[in-house]
Amino acid sequence: APEPEPEPEPAPTPAQTAKYTADQGTSAATIETDGTYDAQTYTSTAADQNALRVSYAYMSAAGDTFTKTGDATNTESSNQYGMNAALLVTHGGHGAFTKASITSSALGAPGAFGYSKGTYLNLTDSTVTTTGNNSPALETAERAMMKVVNTTVSTSGYASPAMKVSQNGGMILAESSHFTTTGKDSHGAYVNGDVTLTNSSVNAQNTKAAVVRNNNTLSLENSTLEGNETGSVPYNIVLYADPSAIGTMGVQQFNATGSTLISHHGGMFLVTGTHNRITLKKTTLQQDPGLPILSAIGNDGAYGWGTPGANGGHVELIADEETLNGDIVVDTISDVNLTLRNNSVWTGAITIIPNAQGGEKYKTNADIFIGAGSVWNLTADSQATTVNNLGTINFNGHTITLADGTVLK
């Protein structure tokens, strides 16, 4: 009988690849051993170099000073991976810093950067200052977490947010802290993850207060969010999504409780190319009364915010124990679902306008629910798809025209 065929050799197991292959440059000093490192001074003057890198180690420090000069040769790597940051905590490192002084004065030189899942960076009673372009003060990426308490943060360069969550998300928690930016396109918060502010203030003096991207969340409690946008997209808080994120799991959210939102130029909210939920509770909005508090509209695609004509804004706006003053604008490829509850009062009008790019009309554009005890005070003739009123509508001589042709007055 013929010999049986030999069993084939099993394929070799492929070598495990590194989970993160980011270009993080070099570091002037590195901590890879657990411990306490008080009253240290870390300095970097070279390009693409951290003043201090904490990698894998669990460490704490009080009274450390960080100084960073020397430009990044690649601002994409500095803003996604932490290359050239003054302080980088990475690859599962834990760094807890008290009374730290962090200063960077270079192109692409973030202040404090947390990179990769399992990484934690804590700043308490500290200061973080950046002056170069493309230099966020605080940044997380790849699901790192950062917490700042009683800390003062400022940036003065172009495109240098006070807080930034970037590459594949992360988290920043701020308590009793203060954030100021003075450069163009230097938002108070750029959110591609989760940012929570408690008893804190944010003041973007030459641009939008905040940008929220994709299915991520910005939350405020007893905090102030202030912006001064004078550019081509004159809104204080912009919420949008990349086309690839539309229809994915999760909900983009903006939440504010007991807070103050201030827009020195432009309307308050722009929702475009995304699905979003905005919840306002006992929160004050201050802005130009002649501009909408909310615009849910498509866009021309110039910023990559979806396909023109098919990139409407879809938003659920919940007003809870809230007083709103101002109009709402929605275009025909977008929709607003507005709920007034718990004795909320809205004084304003809603207008449905044609989509500027001629997109196909969405199935609904404006659905309004007024709960018991809540009030809508009309300031102009309005349009809506539906109105469900269990509270009070004061028409003040104006009308509401519904999609089926019914005129309420």
Short mmCIF file of C-alpha atoms in Angstrom, two decimals:
data_model
loop_
_atom_site.label_atom_id
_atom_site.label_comp_id
_atom_site.label_asym_id
_atom_site.label_seq_id
_atom_site.Cartn_x
_atom_site.Cartn_y
_atom_site.Cartn_z
CA ALA A 1 0.00 0.00 0.00
CA PRO A 2 1.27 3.49 -0.78
CA GLU A 3 2.70 5.51 2.09
CA PRO A 4 0.27 8.12 3.44
CA GLU A 5 0.91 11.68 2.50
CA PRO A 6 2.76 13.52 5.29
CA GLU A 7 0.83 16.12 7.19
CA PRO A 8 1.68 19.63 5.97
CA GLU A 9 3.83 21.73 8.25
CA PRO A 10 1.75 24.33 10.11
CA ALA A 11 2.22 27.84 8.89
CA PRO A 12 4.51 29.84 11.17
CA THR A 13 2.76 32.22 13.52
CA PRO A 14 3.30 35.73 12.23
CA ALA A 15 5.34 37.98 14.45
CA GLN A 16 3.16 40.25 16.58
CA THR A 17 3.22 43.76 15.28
CA ALA A 18 3.34 46.77 17.53
CA LYS A 19 -0.08 48.14 18.35
CA TYR A 20 1.12 51.71 17.88
CA THR A 21 3.68 52.55 15.24
CA ALA A 22 3.48 56.31 15.68
CA ASP A 23 6.35 58.60 14.85
CA GLN A 24 6.97 60.21 18.23
CA GLY A 25 10.50 61.43 17.60
CA THR A 26 13.04 61.48 20.42
CA SER A 27 13.04 62.70 24.02
CA ALA A 28 15.57 64.69 26.01
CA ALA A 29 14.59 62.74 29.11
CA THR A 30 12.61 59.52 29.50
CA ILE A 31 11.00 57.92 32.54
CA GLU A 32 10.38 54.18 32.25
CA THR A 33 10.62 53.29 35.95
CA ASP A 34 7.86 53.74 38.51
CA GLY A 35 8.54 56.35 41.14
CA THR A 36 8.32 59.94 42.37
CA TYR A 37 10.22 62.64 40.51
CA ASP A 38 9.73 65.95 42.32
CA ALA A 39 11.22 69.37 41.54
CA GLN A 40 12.79 68.33 38.27
CA THR A 41 13.56 70.56 35.27
CA TYR A 42 13.11 69.18 31.76
CA THR A 43 14.27 71.09 28.70
CA SER A 44 14.31 70.39 24.97
CA THR A 45 15.71 72.67 22.28
CA ALA A 46 15.91 70.11 19.48
CA ALA A 47 13.45 69.45 16.66
CA ASP A 48 10.97 66.57 17.06
CA GLN A 49 11.96 66.02 20.67
CA ASN A 50 9.99 65.84 23.92
CA ALA A 51 11.38 67.54 27.00
CA LEU A 52 10.08 64.52 28.96
CA ARG A 53 8.54 61.27 27.84
CA VAL A 54 6.86 58.92 30.31
CA SER A 55 6.52 55.49 28.75
CA TYR A 56 4.99 52.46 30.54
CA ALA A 57 5.91 53.80 33.98
CA TYR A 58 3.58 54.82 36.80
CA MET A 59 5.02 58.04 38.23
CA SER A 60 4.13 61.18 40.14
CA ALA A 61 5.82 64.55 40.50
CA ALA A 62 5.40 67.89 42.25
CA GLY A 63 6.94 71.19 41.19
CA ASP A 64 8.39 70.07 37.86
CA THR A 65 9.24 72.57 35.11
CA PHE A 66 9.05 71.79 31.38
CA THR A 67 10.46 74.05 28.66
CA LYS A 68 10.22 73.24 24.98
CA THR A 69 11.77 75.03 21.98
CA GLY A 70 12.73 73.54 18.63
CA ASP A 71 10.20 73.20 15.81
CA ALA A 72 8.54 70.01 14.64
CA THR A 73 9.52 68.94 11.14
CA ASN A 74 6.11 67.28 10.73
CA THR A 75 3.15 68.93 12.45
CA GLU A 76 0.92 65.96 11.60
CA SER A 77 3.05 63.72 13.82
CA SER A 78 3.14 66.33 16.58
CA ASN A 79 -0.63 66.74 16.53
CA GLN A 80 -1.50 63.06 16.29
CA TYR A 81 1.23 61.22 18.15
CA GLY A 82 2.78 63.72 20.56
CA MET A 83 6.10 64.15 18.78
CA ASN A 84 7.74 67.42 19.90
CA ALA A 85 5.37 67.91 22.85
CA ALA A 86 6.89 69.36 25.98
CA LEU A 87 5.44 66.48 28.01
CA LEU A 88 4.39 63.18 26.45
CA VAL A 89 2.85 60.33 28.45
CA THR A 90 2.49 57.33 26.19
CA HIS A 91 2.06 53.56 25.76
CA GLY A 92 0.19 52.94 28.98
CA GLY A 93 2.20 55.29 31.16
CA HIS A 94 0.56 57.02 34.12
CA GLY A 95 1.79 60.50 35.01
CA ALA A 96 0.39 62.57 37.89
CA PHE A 97 1.83 66.09 38.07
CA THR A 98 1.13 68.73 40.71
CA LYS A 99 2.25 72.35 40.49
CA ALA A 100 3.83 71.71 37.11
CA SER A 101 4.90 74.57 34.82
CA ILE A 102 4.76 73.59 31.14
CA THR A 103 5.86 76.05 28.44
CA SER A 104 6.41 75.48 24.72
CA SER A 105 7.52 78.10 22.20
CA ALA A 106 7.86 76.31 18.87
CA LEU A 107 5.99 75.15 15.80
CA GLY A 108 4.07 71.94 16.39
CA ALA A 109 4.91 71.76 20.08
CA PRO A 110 1.93 70.70 22.20
CA GLY A 111 2.12 71.35 25.92
CA ALA A 112 0.95 68.10 27.56
CA PHE A 113 0.06 65.09 25.39
CA GLY A 114 -1.41 61.69 26.32
CA TYR A 115 -1.16 58.92 23.73
CA SER A 116 -2.64 55.41 23.54
CA LYS A 117 -5.23 53.40 25.41
CA GLY A 118 -4.36 52.83 29.06
CA THR A 119 -2.42 56.08 29.30
CA TYR A 120 -3.43 58.52 32.05
CA LEU A 121 -2.13 62.05 32.54
CA ASN A 122 -3.18 64.20 35.49
CA LEU A 123 -2.35 67.87 36.02
CA THR A 124 -3.29 69.63 39.27
CA ASP A 125 -2.57 73.23 40.32
CA SER A 126 -0.51 73.64 37.16
CA THR A 127 0.03 76.00 34.23
CA VAL A 128 0.34 75.11 30.55
CA THR A 129 1.31 77.74 27.97
CA THR A 130 2.08 77.37 24.26
CA THR A 131 2.98 80.21 21.88
CA GLY A 132 3.77 78.46 18.59
CA ASN A 133 1.46 77.61 15.71
CA ASN A 134 -0.11 74.13 15.60
CA SER A 135 0.59 73.74 19.33
CA PRO A 136 -2.43 72.64 21.38
CA ALA A 137 -1.99 73.10 25.10
CA LEU A 138 -3.61 69.80 26.13
CA GLU A 139 -4.11 66.86 23.79
CA THR A 140 -5.07 63.19 23.88
CA ALA A 141 -5.12 60.60 21.10
CA GLU A 142 -5.72 56.87 20.64
CA ARG A 143 -8.06 56.77 23.66
CA ALA A 144 -5.69 58.20 26.25
CA MET A 145 -7.23 59.98 29.25
CA MET A 146 -6.30 63.30 30.84
CA LYS A 147 -7.64 65.08 33.90
CA VAL A 148 -6.81 68.67 34.82
CA VAL A 149 -7.78 70.31 38.10
CA ASN A 150 -7.31 73.94 39.13
CA THR A 151 -5.06 74.47 36.15
CA THR A 152 -4.56 77.53 33.92
CA VAL A 153 -4.09 76.90 30.21
CA SER A 154 -3.36 79.32 27.36
CA THR A 155 -2.26 79.31 23.72
CA SER A 156 -1.42 82.20 21.41
CA GLY A 157 -0.44 80.53 18.13
CA TYR A 158 -2.49 79.73 15.02
CA ALA A 159 -4.47 76.45 15.05
CA SER A 160 -3.59 75.81 18.69
CA PRO A 161 -6.67 74.72 20.66
CA ALA A 162 -6.61 74.88 24.43
CA MET A 163 -7.93 71.30 24.48
CA LYS A 164 -7.80 68.81 21.63
CA VAL A 165 -8.89 65.21 21.37
CA SER A 166 -7.59 63.94 18.05
CA GLN A 167 -6.50 60.69 16.39
CA ASN A 168 -9.05 57.94 17.20
CA GLY A 169 -10.45 59.64 20.26
CA GLY A 170 -9.64 60.03 23.92
CA MET A 171 -10.88 61.93 26.94
CA ILE A 172 -10.17 65.19 28.73
CA LEU A 173 -11.81 66.01 32.08
CA ALA A 174 -11.36 69.54 33.43
CA GLU A 175 -12.38 70.77 36.87
CA SER A 176 -12.02 74.31 38.22
CA SER A 177 -9.69 75.20 35.37
CA HIS A 178 -9.39 78.12 32.95
CA PHE A 179 -8.60 78.00 29.24
CA THR A 180 -7.76 80.92 26.94
CA THR A 181 -6.73 81.05 23.28
CA THR A 182 -5.87 84.17 21.27
CA GLY A 183 -4.84 82.77 17.88
CA LYS A 184 -6.95 82.31 14.78
CA ASP A 185 -8.49 78.84 14.42
CA SER A 186 -7.43 78.08 17.98
CA HIS A 187 -10.65 76.70 19.41
CA GLY A 188 -11.28 76.46 23.10
CA ALA A 189 -12.05 72.77 22.59
CA TYR A 190 -11.61 70.60 19.50
CA VAL A 191 -13.45 67.40 20.31
CA ASN A 192 -12.89 64.13 18.47
CA GLY A 193 -13.53 62.16 21.66
CA ASP A 194 -15.06 63.20 24.98
CA VAL A 195 -14.45 66.47 26.83
CA THR A 196 -16.14 67.35 30.13
CA LEU A 197 -15.84 70.73 31.84
CA THR A 198 -16.93 71.30 35.44
CA ASN A 199 -16.71 74.68 37.18
CA SER A 200 -14.40 75.84 34.41
CA SER A 201 -14.14 78.61 31.81
CA VAL A 202 -13.10 78.59 28.16
CA ASN A 203 -12.47 81.76 26.15
CA ALA A 204 -11.45 81.53 22.49
CA GLN A 205 -10.80 85.19 21.72
CA ASN A 206 -10.37 84.98 17.94
CA THR A 207 -12.31 81.94 16.80
CA LYS A 208 -15.06 79.45 17.63
CA ALA A 209 -15.45 78.31 21.19
CA ALA A 210 -15.75 74.64 20.24
CA VAL A 211 -15.85 72.13 17.40
CA VAL A 212 -17.31 68.65 17.94
CA ARG A 213 -16.49 66.04 15.30
CA ASN A 214 -18.13 62.67 14.67
CA ASN A 215 -19.95 60.66 17.37
CA ASN A 216 -18.32 62.39 20.32
CA THR A 217 -19.41 64.48 23.29
CA LEU A 218 -18.74 67.88 24.82
CA SER A 219 -20.34 68.40 28.24
CA LEU A 220 -20.39 71.44 30.53
CA GLU A 221 -21.54 71.79 34.12
CA ASN A 222 -21.44 75.18 35.84
CA SER A 223 -19.00 76.35 33.21
CA THR A 224 -18.58 79.12 30.63
CA LEU A 225 -17.85 78.54 26.94
CA GLU A 226 -17.02 81.74 25.08
CA GLY A 227 -15.98 82.39 21.49
CA ASN A 228 -15.42 85.18 18.99
CA GLU A 229 -15.58 83.76 15.46
CA THR A 230 -15.00 86.33 12.71
CA GLY A 231 -14.10 83.93 9.90
CA SER A 232 -16.06 82.38 7.05
CA VAL A 233 -18.17 80.04 9.22
CA PRO A 234 -19.62 82.50 11.73
CA TYR A 235 -20.91 80.18 14.43
CA ASN A 236 -19.67 79.71 17.98
CA ILE A 237 -20.11 75.94 18.31
CA VAL A 238 -19.84 73.75 15.20
CA LEU A 239 -20.97 70.13 15.20
CA TYR A 240 -20.18 68.02 12.13
CA ALA A 241 -19.10 64.53 11.06
CA ASP A 242 -16.81 63.01 8.50
CA PRO A 243 -18.78 61.22 5.75
CA SER A 244 -17.33 57.89 6.92
CA ALA A 245 -18.82 58.42 10.40
CA ILE A 246 -22.41 58.94 9.24
CA GLY A 247 -24.54 55.97 10.27
CA THR A 248 -21.96 54.50 12.65
CA MET A 249 -22.77 53.54 16.22
CA GLY A 250 -23.15 56.30 18.79
CA VAL A 251 -24.63 59.77 18.96
CA GLN A 252 -22.83 63.09 18.78
CA GLN A 253 -23.78 65.14 21.85
CA PHE A 254 -23.46 68.59 23.34
CA ASN A 255 -24.66 68.95 26.94
CA ALA A 256 -24.72 72.05 29.13
CA THR A 257 -26.15 72.32 32.65
CA GLY A 258 -26.09 75.50 34.72
CA SER A 259 -23.64 77.01 32.26
CA THR A 260 -23.18 80.08 30.07
CA LEU A 261 -22.56 80.04 26.32
CA ILE A 262 -21.28 83.31 24.83
CA SER A 263 -20.87 84.16 21.14
CA HIS A 264 -19.37 87.56 20.39
CA HIS A 265 -19.83 87.07 16.63
CA GLY A 266 -22.18 84.74 14.81
CA GLY A 267 -24.95 82.40 15.83
CA MET A 268 -24.51 79.88 18.64
CA PHE A 269 -24.85 76.41 17.06
CA LEU A 270 -24.20 75.10 13.55
CA VAL A 271 -25.20 71.47 12.98
CA THR A 272 -24.18 70.23 9.52
CA GLY A 273 -23.44 66.86 7.99
CA THR A 274 -24.17 65.01 11.22
CA HIS A 275 -26.76 63.59 13.62
CA ASN A 276 -26.62 65.33 16.96
CA ARG A 277 -28.33 65.78 20.31
CA ILE A 278 -28.07 69.11 22.13
CA THR A 279 -29.33 69.22 25.73
CA LEU A 280 -29.53 72.57 27.51
CA LYS A 281 -30.58 72.79 31.15
CA LYS A 282 -30.61 76.04 33.13
CA THR A 283 -28.04 77.40 30.70
CA THR A 284 -27.77 80.99 29.46
CA LEU A 285 -27.06 81.83 25.82
CA GLN A 286 -25.61 85.25 25.01
CA GLN A 287 -25.24 86.30 21.36
CA ASP A 288 -26.35 88.77 18.70
CA PRO A 289 -30.17 88.66 18.94
CA GLY A 290 -30.46 89.16 15.19
CA LEU A 291 -28.77 85.82 14.43
CA PRO A 292 -30.11 82.27 14.88
CA ILE A 293 -29.31 80.38 18.05
CA LEU A 294 -29.35 77.19 15.97
CA SER A 295 -28.82 76.54 12.26
CA ALA A 296 -29.30 72.96 11.02
CA ILE A 297 -28.26 73.18 7.38
CA GLY A 298 -26.19 71.52 4.68
CA ASN A 299 -22.93 72.99 3.45
CA ASP A 300 -20.99 73.36 0.22
CA GLY A 301 -18.43 70.69 1.07
CA ALA A 302 -15.51 73.11 1.06
CA TYR A 303 -14.31 71.86 4.47
CA GLY A 304 -14.88 68.18 3.73
CA TRP A 305 -18.13 68.09 5.69
CA GLY A 306 -19.99 65.63 3.47
CA THR A 307 -21.39 65.72 -0.05
CA PRO A 308 -23.14 68.97 -1.03
CA GLY A 309 -26.88 68.43 -1.24
CA ALA A 310 -26.70 65.34 0.98
CA ASN A 311 -24.98 66.68 4.11
CA GLY A 312 -27.83 68.08 6.13
CA GLY A 313 -27.79 68.67 9.86
CA HIS A 314 -30.05 66.44 11.96
CA VAL A 315 -30.47 67.56 15.54
CA GLU A 316 -32.56 66.81 18.60
CA LEU A 317 -32.63 69.93 20.77
CA ILE A 318 -33.85 69.39 24.34
CA ALA A 319 -34.57 72.47 26.46
CA ASP A 320 -34.97 71.46 30.11
CA GLU A 321 -35.84 74.18 32.67
CA GLU A 322 -34.41 76.44 29.99
CA THR A 323 -35.00 79.96 28.69
CA LEU A 324 -34.15 80.34 25.00
CA ASN A 325 -34.22 83.61 23.10
CA GLY A 326 -33.57 83.48 19.37
CA ASP A 327 -34.55 81.91 16.08
CA ILE A 328 -33.96 78.49 14.59
CA VAL A 329 -33.16 77.97 10.91
CA VAL A 330 -33.37 74.57 9.19
CA ASP A 331 -32.96 73.83 5.50
CA THR A 332 -34.90 71.30 3.45
CA ILE A 333 -32.29 68.49 3.69
CA SER A 334 -32.05 68.84 7.48
CA ASP A 335 -34.31 68.45 10.50
CA VAL A 336 -34.75 69.81 14.00
CA ASN A 337 -36.66 67.93 16.68
CA LEU A 338 -37.25 70.46 19.46
CA THR A 339 -38.54 69.52 22.92
CA LEU A 340 -39.46 72.15 25.52
CA ARG A 341 -39.93 70.52 28.92
CA ASN A 342 -40.00 71.28 32.64
CA ASN A 343 -41.30 74.86 32.32
CA SER A 344 -38.96 75.91 29.55
CA VAL A 345 -39.65 79.09 27.61
CA TRP A 346 -38.60 79.70 24.00
CA THR A 347 -39.04 83.16 22.51
CA GLY A 348 -38.35 83.04 18.80
CA ALA A 349 -39.36 81.68 15.41
CA ILE A 350 -38.43 78.74 13.21
CA THR A 351 -37.88 79.03 9.48
CA ILE A 352 -37.47 76.29 6.86
CA ILE A 353 -35.29 77.47 3.97
CA PRO A 354 -34.32 75.78 0.66
CA ASN A 355 -31.04 73.88 0.71
CA ALA A 356 -28.49 76.10 -1.04
CA GLN A 357 -27.07 73.12 -2.96
CA GLY A 358 -30.47 71.94 -4.22
CA GLY A 359 -30.49 68.64 -2.34
CA GLU A 360 -33.47 66.29 -2.12
CA LYS A 361 -35.93 67.24 0.61
CA TYR A 362 -35.66 65.31 3.86
CA LYS A 363 -38.75 63.46 5.12
CA THR A 364 -39.28 65.92 7.98
CA ASN A 365 -37.75 69.29 8.78
CA ALA A 366 -39.11 70.65 12.05
CA ASP A 367 -41.00 68.75 14.74
CA ILE A 368 -41.81 70.69 17.89
CA PHE A 369 -43.03 69.31 21.20
CA ILE A 370 -44.11 71.71 23.96
CA GLY A 371 -44.50 69.93 27.27
CA ALA A 372 -46.94 70.83 30.00
CA GLY A 373 -45.90 74.07 31.67
CA SER A 374 -43.59 75.11 28.84
CA VAL A 375 -44.12 78.09 26.54
CA TRP A 376 -43.35 79.13 22.97
CA ASN A 377 -43.54 82.88 22.38
CA LEU A 378 -43.61 83.53 18.63
CA THR A 379 -41.68 86.53 17.32
CA ALA A 380 -42.40 85.96 13.59
CA ASP A 381 -44.40 83.72 11.28
CA SER A 382 -42.96 80.20 11.45
CA GLN A 383 -42.97 76.89 9.61
CA ALA A 384 -42.91 73.38 11.02
CA THR A 385 -43.61 69.83 9.95
CA THR A 386 -45.57 69.08 13.13
CA VAL A 387 -46.36 70.80 16.42
CA ASN A 388 -47.44 68.83 19.48
CA ASN A 389 -48.54 71.31 22.15
CA LEU A 390 -49.29 70.34 25.73
CA GLY A 391 -48.16 73.71 27.04
CA THR A 392 -48.73 77.24 25.77
CA ILE A 393 -48.14 78.96 22.44
CA ASN A 394 -48.35 82.74 22.48
CA PHE A 395 -48.80 83.65 18.82
CA ASN A 396 -48.44 87.41 19.29
CA GLY A 397 -50.20 87.98 15.96
CA HIS A 398 -48.02 85.44 14.10
CA THR A 399 -48.78 82.07 12.50
CA ILE A 400 -47.30 78.58 12.28
CA THR A 401 -47.72 76.86 8.91
CA LEU A 402 -47.49 73.08 9.07
CA ALA A 403 -46.37 70.69 6.33
CA ASP A 404 -49.93 69.58 5.60
CA GLY A 405 -51.00 73.19 4.99
CA THR A 406 -52.64 73.74 8.37
CA VAL A 407 -52.13 77.25 9.69
CA LEU A 408 -52.05 77.65 13.46
CA LYS A 409 -52.76 81.09 14.86
#
